[in-house]
Amino acid sequence: MRPKNIGIISLGCAKNLVDTEVLMKQLHGNRFRLTVDPPQGARLDAVIINTCGFILDARQESVDTILRYAEEKKQGNIRYLFVMGCLSQRYGTELQRELPEADGIFGVNQFREILARVGGDYRRELAGERILTTPSHYSYLKIAEGCNRKCSFCTIPFIRGKHISRSESSILEEARRLSRQGVRELNIISQDTTYYGLDRYGERRLPELLEKLAAVKGLDWIRLHYTYPDQFPLRVLEVMRNHPNICRYLDLPVQHIHSGILRSMRRGVTRRETLKLLDTIREKVPGVALRTTLITGYPGETEREYRELKDFVIRTGFDRLGVFTYSREEGTAAGRLPDTVPEKVKQERAGELMEIQQEISLKLNRDKIGTILNVILDRKEEGYYVGRTEFDSPEVDNEVLVRPGRSKLKAGEFYKVRITEAGHFDLTGEIVTG
């Protein structure tokens, strides 16, 4: 029996979400009816779960989700259960053995096989198209797949393969298509955004790509994610400064600051080079918002190395910061090192860094009281409109709560907002009229 009603669940990062949206377009082109994140008890012919296998917590969420829908299958609510994505790419054999309820286990790029399994065909005329699951005014745009880096803690290269840059023309075509659909904010993503073009054109071409994306009509905000410190193409800063629709925002995952830890992590940069790059970014793009991620409890991180990391967080004052605790990943270089830091200590260090960042964020937010910021509204919630500034990426960064007042506001539109209150991670304001 060919399924007609298919439920779709996407787990993990935005890069995974783009893959899910591409598959959804293919399924829709084959006349399947789709339900995103189907609720418990929903009656469906099949469910497809796009999993994440990056770190322990993400793998656990994926396994829990699979087991939840396996139970739905046992209860007769769904007929077929299919699993795809990073977890099944990495642990396909184990999943097939441990999850007999799954009717198919597929890797990260097996769209054709999934479509064939549910009775559909790959539609070449739909290549590059997606069904957006984000609010209609913003979207993620993936410019490359895979990664050539050899970071000691990371499994992405042997899950996703080597870095493959998309052609500039295909990226621009997709950006124009998204703009015609009403997308006003593009969030540029890949495993290593600043590597873009090196494999295809023999040089890093992110600055040139940004110049052309900035010229696409209808794109008010273009935001960069996953820009690595090693061999950062500095001309990106010039392009950012010269184009008002390129957000003054950089996601720059530094992971640590101690040179010995960075060397063991195989990050390709030292403490000195990292600090110099951060100073250069702030000098070349005044007012830029810097987001980073850090890892605590990496093998060999003593109290001394941790204190250096903590001092770095205090002195640098990142606008946005996330912290992960190190988890041993089999097959990685770090996985062969003794896991020297107890889990409790890892968690304590991560908690302390986030407490420090909370106070940094509060101070930066308080400095914005009385200023007028350009805000895009994402949704209405509990009596407020909820939006973001150019310094905030969707889902992971700060939000602006806007009092409705007498004006009727609309999600997806930009408004001038005067900031009246500040919390640790949110701002509150009112629309400026006239």
Short mmCIF file of C-alpha atoms in Angstrom, two decimals, residues 13 15 54-55 143-157 160-161 163 188-196 198 204 206-207 210 224-237 240 249-256 262 265-270 273-278 280-281 290-295 318 324:
data_model
loop_
_atom_site.label_atom_id
_atom_site.label_comp_id
_atom_site.label_asym_id
_atom_site.label_seq_id
_atom_site.Cartn_x
_atom_site.Cartn_y
_atom_site.Cartn_z
CA CYS A 13 20.36 21.97 13.59
CA LYS A 15 21.22 22.44 8.31
CA PHE A 54 26.16 15.17 16.61
CA ILE A 55 26.48 15.03 20.40
CA ILE A 143 25.67 27.16 0.78
CA ALA A 144 27.74 23.98 1.21
CA GLU A 145 27.64 20.46 2.53
CA GLY A 146 30.20 18.53 4.58
CA CYS A 147 33.44 19.68 6.20
CA ASN A 148 37.17 19.32 5.51
CA ARG A 149 38.30 20.30 8.99
CA LYS A 150 39.77 17.79 11.39
CA CYS A 151 38.58 19.16 14.74
CA SER A 152 39.45 16.46 17.24
CA PHE A 153 36.04 16.36 18.96
CA CYS A 154 33.76 16.50 15.91
CA THR A 155 32.03 13.68 14.01
CA ILE A 156 30.60 15.82 11.20
CA PRO A 157 33.30 15.04 8.56
CA ARG A 160 28.48 14.40 6.23
CA GLY A 161 31.64 13.83 4.19
CA HIS A 163 33.16 19.99 2.07
CA ILE A 188 23.44 31.67 5.71
CA ILE A 189 24.53 28.26 6.98
CA SER A 190 26.89 25.37 6.25
CA GLN A 191 29.29 23.28 8.31
CA ASP A 192 32.08 25.80 7.62
CA THR A 193 30.76 28.95 5.96
CA THR A 194 34.11 30.75 5.60
CA TYR A 195 35.54 27.78 3.63
CA TYR A 196 33.00 28.44 0.89
CA LEU A 198 37.87 26.90 -1.81
CA ARG A 204 37.51 31.48 -0.45
CA LEU A 206 32.31 34.11 0.66
CA PRO A 207 32.89 37.90 0.23
CA LEU A 210 27.75 38.07 -0.09
CA LEU A 224 26.16 34.73 8.69
CA HIS A 225 26.45 31.57 10.78
CA TYR A 226 29.27 29.07 11.39
CA THR A 227 32.14 31.37 10.37
CA TYR A 228 35.33 29.69 11.60
CA PRO A 229 38.25 31.70 13.07
CA ASP A 230 40.94 29.79 11.15
CA GLN A 231 41.82 31.68 7.93
CA PHE A 232 38.80 33.94 8.29
CA PRO A 233 38.42 35.92 5.00
CA LEU A 234 38.74 39.49 6.29
CA ARG A 235 37.14 41.03 3.21
CA VAL A 236 33.83 39.72 4.58
CA LEU A 237 34.06 42.58 7.09
CA MET A 240 29.38 43.68 5.78
CA TYR A 249 26.26 39.84 13.26
CA LEU A 250 28.83 37.04 13.20
CA ASP A 251 28.51 33.55 14.59
CA LEU A 252 32.16 32.66 15.27
CA PRO A 253 32.56 29.38 17.21
CA VAL A 254 35.91 29.67 19.03
CA GLN A 255 35.36 26.62 21.35
CA HIS A 256 38.25 27.53 23.70
CA LEU A 262 43.08 24.68 20.86
CA MET A 265 41.27 20.37 19.43
CA ARG A 266 43.02 20.85 16.04
CA ARG A 267 41.34 24.21 15.56
CA GLY A 268 44.20 25.70 13.54
CA VAL A 269 44.43 28.92 15.61
CA THR A 270 46.16 30.09 18.78
CA GLU A 273 45.41 34.80 16.69
CA THR A 274 41.88 34.46 18.09
CA LEU A 275 42.15 37.65 20.14
CA LYS A 276 43.62 39.54 17.17
CA LEU A 277 40.76 38.40 14.93
CA LEU A 278 38.12 39.48 17.46
CA THR A 280 39.91 43.26 13.99
CA ILE A 281 36.25 42.36 13.58
CA LEU A 290 29.47 38.49 18.15
CA ARG A 291 28.07 35.08 18.95
CA THR A 292 30.26 32.14 19.93
CA THR A 293 30.14 28.63 21.36
CA LEU A 294 32.53 27.12 23.89
CA ILE A 295 33.32 23.62 25.15
CA PHE A 318 30.41 38.36 23.68
CA PHE A 324 28.53 22.71 25.56
#
